[in-house]
XYZ file of C-alpha atoms in Angstrom:
383
model
C -10.956 -16.577 115.707
C -7.535 -17.852 114.321
C -5.394 -14.838 115.906
C -1.766 -16.300 114.978
C -2.529 -17.479 111.422
C -4.148 -14.048 110.716
C -1.478 -12.311 112.218
C 0.966 -14.061 110.395
C -0.129 -12.916 107.046
C -0.011 -9.035 108.369
C 3.746 -10.083 109.673
C 5.019 -11.150 106.158
C 2.747 -8.661 104.121
C 4.144 -5.646 105.888
C 7.767 -7.079 106.257
C 7.485 -6.431 102.512
C 6.646 -2.985 102.945
C 9.381 -2.576 105.699
C 11.993 -3.404 102.665
C 10.332 -1.566 100.023
C 9.653 1.490 101.641
C 13.234 2.117 103.040
C 15.653 0.131 100.675
C 14.189 0.035 97.221
C 15.176 3.646 96.597
C 18.490 2.912 97.416
C 18.621 -0.149 95.273
C 17.459 1.912 92.518
C 19.789 4.876 93.213
C 22.834 2.039 93.178
C 21.685 1.464 89.752
C 22.405 4.943 88.799
C 18.629 6.443 88.571
C 18.207 9.962 89.268
C 15.373 11.305 91.735
C 12.965 11.736 89.030
C 13.335 7.938 87.691
C 13.182 6.705 91.443
C 9.835 8.967 92.180
C 8.342 7.606 88.901
C 9.471 3.996 89.801
C 8.162 4.126 93.169
C 4.639 5.473 92.242
C 4.366 2.294 90.283
C 3.876 0.418 93.740
C 1.236 2.958 94.686
C -0.450 3.113 90.987
C -1.398 -0.214 90.783
C -3.231 0.120 93.851
C -5.445 2.253 92.197
C -6.459 -0.917 89.664
C -5.591 -3.972 91.498
C -7.674 -3.798 94.644
C -10.753 -3.133 92.707
C -10.323 -5.748 90.113
C -9.876 -8.332 92.878
C -12.491 -6.604 94.925
C -15.169 -7.103 92.523
C -14.294 -10.619 92.074
C -14.129 -11.251 95.791
C -17.749 -9.686 96.359
C -19.476 -11.854 93.355
C -17.501 -15.092 93.715
C -16.766 -15.442 97.201
C -14.007 -17.714 98.387
C -11.638 -14.616 99.447
C -8.737 -16.664 100.481
C -8.394 -18.223 96.913
C -7.974 -14.865 95.558
C -5.312 -14.006 98.348
C -3.416 -17.341 97.623
C -3.325 -16.596 94.027
C -2.210 -13.286 94.068
C 0.506 -13.837 96.830
C 1.654 -16.853 94.286
C 1.709 -14.746 91.259
C 3.495 -11.608 93.053
C 6.115 -14.195 94.174
C 6.467 -15.667 90.600
C 6.660 -12.071 88.885
C 9.428 -10.846 91.411
C 11.788 -13.723 90.426
C 12.289 -11.743 86.923
C 13.997 -8.886 88.918
C 17.439 -10.163 89.718
C 20.076 -8.918 86.936
C 17.404 -6.489 85.210
C 18.994 -3.046 85.234
C 17.026 -1.302 82.756
C 14.128 1.472 83.580
C 11.382 -0.113 81.321
C 12.325 -3.633 82.305
C 12.335 -2.775 85.763
C 9.026 -0.341 85.510
C 7.393 -3.868 83.616
C 8.346 -6.186 86.707
C 7.390 -3.742 89.287
C 3.886 -3.412 87.452
C 3.572 -7.019 87.716
C 4.537 -8.025 90.980
C 2.912 -5.091 92.803
C -0.441 -5.648 90.869
C -0.803 -8.916 92.410
C 0.803 -8.104 96.036
C -1.408 -5.147 96.105
C -4.559 -7.065 95.219
C -4.275 -9.486 98.220
C -4.319 -7.143 101.207
C -7.666 -5.855 100.939
C -9.398 -9.071 100.279
C -7.346 -10.216 103.541
C -9.031 -7.465 105.552
C -12.239 -8.261 104.375
C -11.547 -11.638 105.801
C -10.108 -10.357 109.130
C -13.401 -8.661 109.806
C -15.683 -11.528 108.966
C -13.733 -12.976 111.846
C -13.926 -10.117 113.950
C -17.840 -9.747 113.611
C -19.055 -7.103 115.763
C -15.605 -6.744 117.761
C -14.181 -4.299 114.988
C -12.165 -2.395 117.747
C -10.153 -5.668 118.234
C -8.614 -5.041 114.701
C -5.629 -3.088 115.844
C -4.507 -6.009 117.855
C -4.143 -8.179 114.619
C -2.683 -5.085 112.785
C -0.211 -4.562 115.132
C 1.717 -7.725 113.962
C 2.163 -6.161 110.609
C 3.862 -3.242 112.430
C 6.192 -5.774 113.996
C 6.944 -7.477 110.456
C 8.097 -3.871 109.391
C 10.184 -3.232 112.292
C 12.145 -6.652 112.023
C 12.716 -6.196 108.426
C 13.428 -2.635 108.479
C 16.128 -2.935 111.324
C 17.986 -6.519 109.731
C 17.815 -5.344 106.056
C 19.319 -1.938 107.194
C 22.179 -3.783 108.907
C 22.479 -6.359 105.837
C 22.552 -3.316 103.384
C 25.482 -1.840 105.252
C 27.402 -4.628 105.669
C 26.638 -6.426 102.282
C 25.465 -3.533 99.959
C 22.155 -2.974 98.401
C 21.921 -6.470 96.437
C 20.711 -7.907 99.490
C 17.361 -5.977 99.136
C 16.394 -8.592 96.423
C 17.057 -11.296 98.643
C 15.172 -9.828 101.299
C 12.214 -9.247 99.242
C 12.345 -12.792 97.874
C 12.175 -13.974 101.377
C 9.147 -12.052 102.601
C 7.022 -12.865 99.399
C 7.683 -16.223 100.140
C 6.576 -15.956 103.549
C 3.204 -13.900 102.392
C 2.257 -17.168 100.263
C 2.913 -19.696 102.606
C 1.027 -17.757 105.417
C -1.859 -17.312 103.102
C -2.280 -21.109 102.871
C -2.840 -21.398 106.569
C -6.104 -19.226 106.715
C -9.761 -20.362 105.561
C -12.521 -18.205 104.720
C -14.663 -18.131 107.775
C -17.579 -20.681 107.375
C -21.268 -20.083 108.097
C -21.555 -16.240 107.515
C -24.841 -14.617 108.371
C -26.893 -13.754 105.325
C -25.540 -10.246 104.014
C -27.647 -7.364 104.918
C -29.399 -5.319 101.898
C -27.853 -1.782 101.353
C -28.384 0.776 98.446
C -26.137 0.642 95.361
C -22.385 1.266 95.580
C -23.013 4.376 93.563
C -25.722 5.609 95.752
C -23.052 5.149 98.716
C -20.327 6.806 97.175
C -22.233 9.997 96.255
C -22.795 10.544 99.902
C -20.839 13.783 101.190
C -19.355 12.520 103.818
C -18.120 9.373 102.067
C -16.762 11.869 99.288
C -15.151 13.724 102.015
C -13.652 10.771 103.550
C -12.110 9.447 100.180
C -10.536 13.008 99.613
C -9.110 13.089 103.283
C -7.473 9.744 102.882
C -6.141 10.303 99.389
C -4.533 13.636 100.583
C -3.061 12.063 103.547
C -1.300 9.248 101.341
C -0.306 12.060 98.658
C 1.351 13.703 101.686
C 3.314 10.758 102.275
C 4.971 10.968 98.985
C 8.498 12.566 99.734
C 8.758 10.264 102.875
C 8.279 6.970 101.226
C 10.295 7.715 98.139
C 13.105 10.002 99.248
C 13.323 9.697 103.160
C 16.250 7.013 103.233
C 17.962 8.839 100.715
C 17.669 12.262 102.368
C 19.003 11.021 105.629
C 21.780 9.421 103.419
C 22.772 12.606 102.187
C 23.117 14.240 105.943
C 25.658 11.269 106.701
C 23.239 8.619 108.435
C 24.456 5.526 108.057
C 22.046 2.908 106.327
C 21.604 0.952 109.727
C 20.988 4.321 111.533
C 18.274 5.062 108.880
C 16.672 1.575 109.592
C 16.574 2.431 113.293
C 14.681 5.908 112.653
C 12.159 3.923 110.455
C 11.664 1.538 113.289
C 11.115 3.649 115.526
C 8.038 5.188 113.730
C 6.791 1.870 113.286
C 7.094 0.895 116.993
C 5.236 4.015 118.007
C 2.592 2.442 115.643
C 2.684 -0.712 117.402
C 2.338 0.788 120.782
C -0.505 3.056 119.610
C -2.391 0.104 118.066
C -2.090 -1.759 121.458
C -4.146 0.889 122.938
C -6.194 2.040 119.999
C -9.553 0.092 121.012
C -9.490 2.402 124.053
C -9.020 5.656 122.326
C -11.810 4.609 119.624
C -14.106 4.190 122.720
C -13.471 7.440 123.529
C -13.216 9.671 120.445
C -15.075 9.443 117.170
C -13.451 8.144 114.151
C -13.877 11.747 112.503
C -12.226 13.328 115.456
C -8.970 10.624 115.080
C -8.802 11.521 111.427
C -9.044 15.149 111.929
C -5.896 15.096 114.836
C -4.183 12.680 112.581
C -4.148 14.786 109.797
C -3.036 17.936 111.591
C 0.166 15.890 113.373
C 1.172 14.813 110.007
C 1.400 18.097 108.562
C 3.493 18.772 111.565
C 5.534 15.927 110.883
C 6.612 16.619 107.493
C 7.810 19.917 108.395
C 9.980 18.882 111.200
C 11.462 16.184 108.562
C 12.085 18.859 105.875
C 13.144 21.610 107.653
C 15.448 19.856 110.604
C 17.050 16.650 109.510
C 20.239 17.672 111.393
C 18.493 18.026 114.723
C 18.231 14.305 115.857
C 16.050 14.742 118.392
C 13.439 16.546 116.217
C 13.815 13.712 113.794
C 13.037 11.081 116.343
C 9.893 13.032 117.264
C 9.016 13.351 113.557
C 9.134 9.305 113.421
C 7.014 9.218 116.720
C 4.433 10.911 114.904
C 4.185 8.032 112.523
C 1.717 7.023 115.223
C -0.519 9.440 114.122
C 0.143 9.841 110.264
C -0.323 6.016 109.727
C -1.506 4.181 112.967
C -4.290 6.277 114.471
C -5.353 7.527 111.000
C -5.533 3.909 109.208
C -7.360 2.248 112.263
C -10.015 5.297 112.306
C -10.539 5.016 108.344
C -10.728 1.412 108.461
C -13.761 1.564 110.786
C -15.239 4.154 108.884
C -14.861 1.941 105.725
C -16.565 -0.950 107.890
C -19.599 1.460 108.575
C -19.863 2.978 105.060
C -19.597 -0.537 103.202
C -21.602 -3.146 104.400
C -23.070 -6.527 103.229
C -22.165 -7.156 99.451
C -20.267 -4.053 99.446
C -17.682 -4.972 101.768
C -14.840 -6.286 99.504
C -15.282 -3.210 97.368
C -15.190 -1.010 100.097
C -11.958 -1.997 101.353
C -10.550 -2.126 97.689
C -11.643 1.724 97.216
C -10.160 2.636 100.420
C -6.649 0.983 99.296
C -7.008 2.316 95.734
C -7.926 5.670 96.511
C -5.524 6.338 99.432
C -2.449 4.000 99.127
C -3.047 3.775 95.427
C -4.023 7.003 93.927
C -2.877 9.066 96.665
C 0.341 7.469 96.974
C 1.137 7.411 93.460
C 0.240 11.039 92.620
C 2.381 12.328 96.140
C 5.337 9.863 95.159
C 5.682 11.036 91.504
C 4.987 14.612 92.169
C 7.558 14.517 95.107
C 10.215 13.332 92.409
C 9.568 16.504 90.406
C 9.412 18.939 93.391
C 12.692 17.285 94.951
C 14.572 17.739 91.660
C 13.759 21.271 90.848
C 13.297 22.820 94.287
C 14.741 20.569 96.926
C 13.979 18.432 99.661
C 12.411 21.414 102.063
C 10.208 22.592 99.479
C 8.802 19.168 98.848
C 8.067 18.482 102.487
C 6.322 21.694 102.984
C 4.211 20.979 99.949
C 3.335 17.726 101.823
C 2.536 19.311 105.128
C 0.130 21.743 103.126
C -1.581 18.875 101.500
C -2.060 16.899 104.904
C -3.876 20.401 106.265
C -6.075 20.259 103.150
C -7.136 16.930 104.198
C -7.733 18.125 107.760
C -9.792 20.656 106.408
C -12.372 18.136 104.233
C -12.777 16.216 107.806
C -13.419 19.172 109.673
C -16.189 20.497 107.372
C -17.642 17.471 105.811
C -17.580 14.551 108.008
C -19.884 14.711 111.243
C -18.054 14.502 114.242
C -20.655 12.717 116.675
C -21.104 9.157 117.936
C -24.693 9.244 116.844
C -23.986 9.828 113.046
C -21.019 7.009 113.242
C -23.812 4.699 114.575
C -26.018 5.395 111.555
C -23.355 4.160 109.219
């Protein structure tokens, strides 16, 4: 398995996320946009995940050669982003964000399918590869935070150009795994999707990402309003991802001991607690740090368990579309609805109310898992 070549792609892909999530909102704010406009623009990053992964996932499942798709999508996202410098109008920025995020969001689900082809039966080792994405996030969130403090928000554009270039170059280092075994037969994808536990799973991942809306769109702005410096904000972001990295290092052991359904349930409950801590205690640093440590649950353990279930639910010829559906319905649809609605809630009723609603949404996701996804190792082995 080409461990370091696979890891390099994860590093640069999530380095882009480590620049976009904490600092793109600040860049948009520096251009004079209000909370509603920022929430609308940030939701574009999520909305393109609804369409892009499914379009490219269908191509990947039917045409094969997934890495060709990953390289093409990475190159096109880089070229689209080159139009961003100097643009200040809402509609122009929205168009460019739509273009580069459409291609950027298309690449990861296909790359995940390639990764699982290399992993074969050792699915639990996924977290050891994925942790390098978290490392890339930490590196950029800290470094860009310091640069923004010293040079202003304009440096965000340079940082994104650099990491988009890294994504494309690292995609050139990975090939599709040769000599894959014949794909096993499986019922039609629509039959799989109509299964109650699969419906409940997608509802839960949608609600989890929806609950992240106020965090991804306004966390940096929120802390800045409370007097935190941009470098301090970067450190707080990095604490969350560092906790995620540490969890990924031991996730394979956790998954051997507990079912994926139980891990999803606990992760959603802890996410609900996290949003309450952020919304109501932003001036208590110790609780703010604790809320960031809980990122290990709201993203790390949740994503690892979700990927495990997707790999079990969607096999054979459905593999690429299964990954695409997970990306589009959670990070895409859930993220878009959460980010857009958080802009409205934030503008009308303020941050505490927006985070309280996020907490309630996460609890609703926990209810879906509790009632509809079997919590037994035997059931998971039948996937």
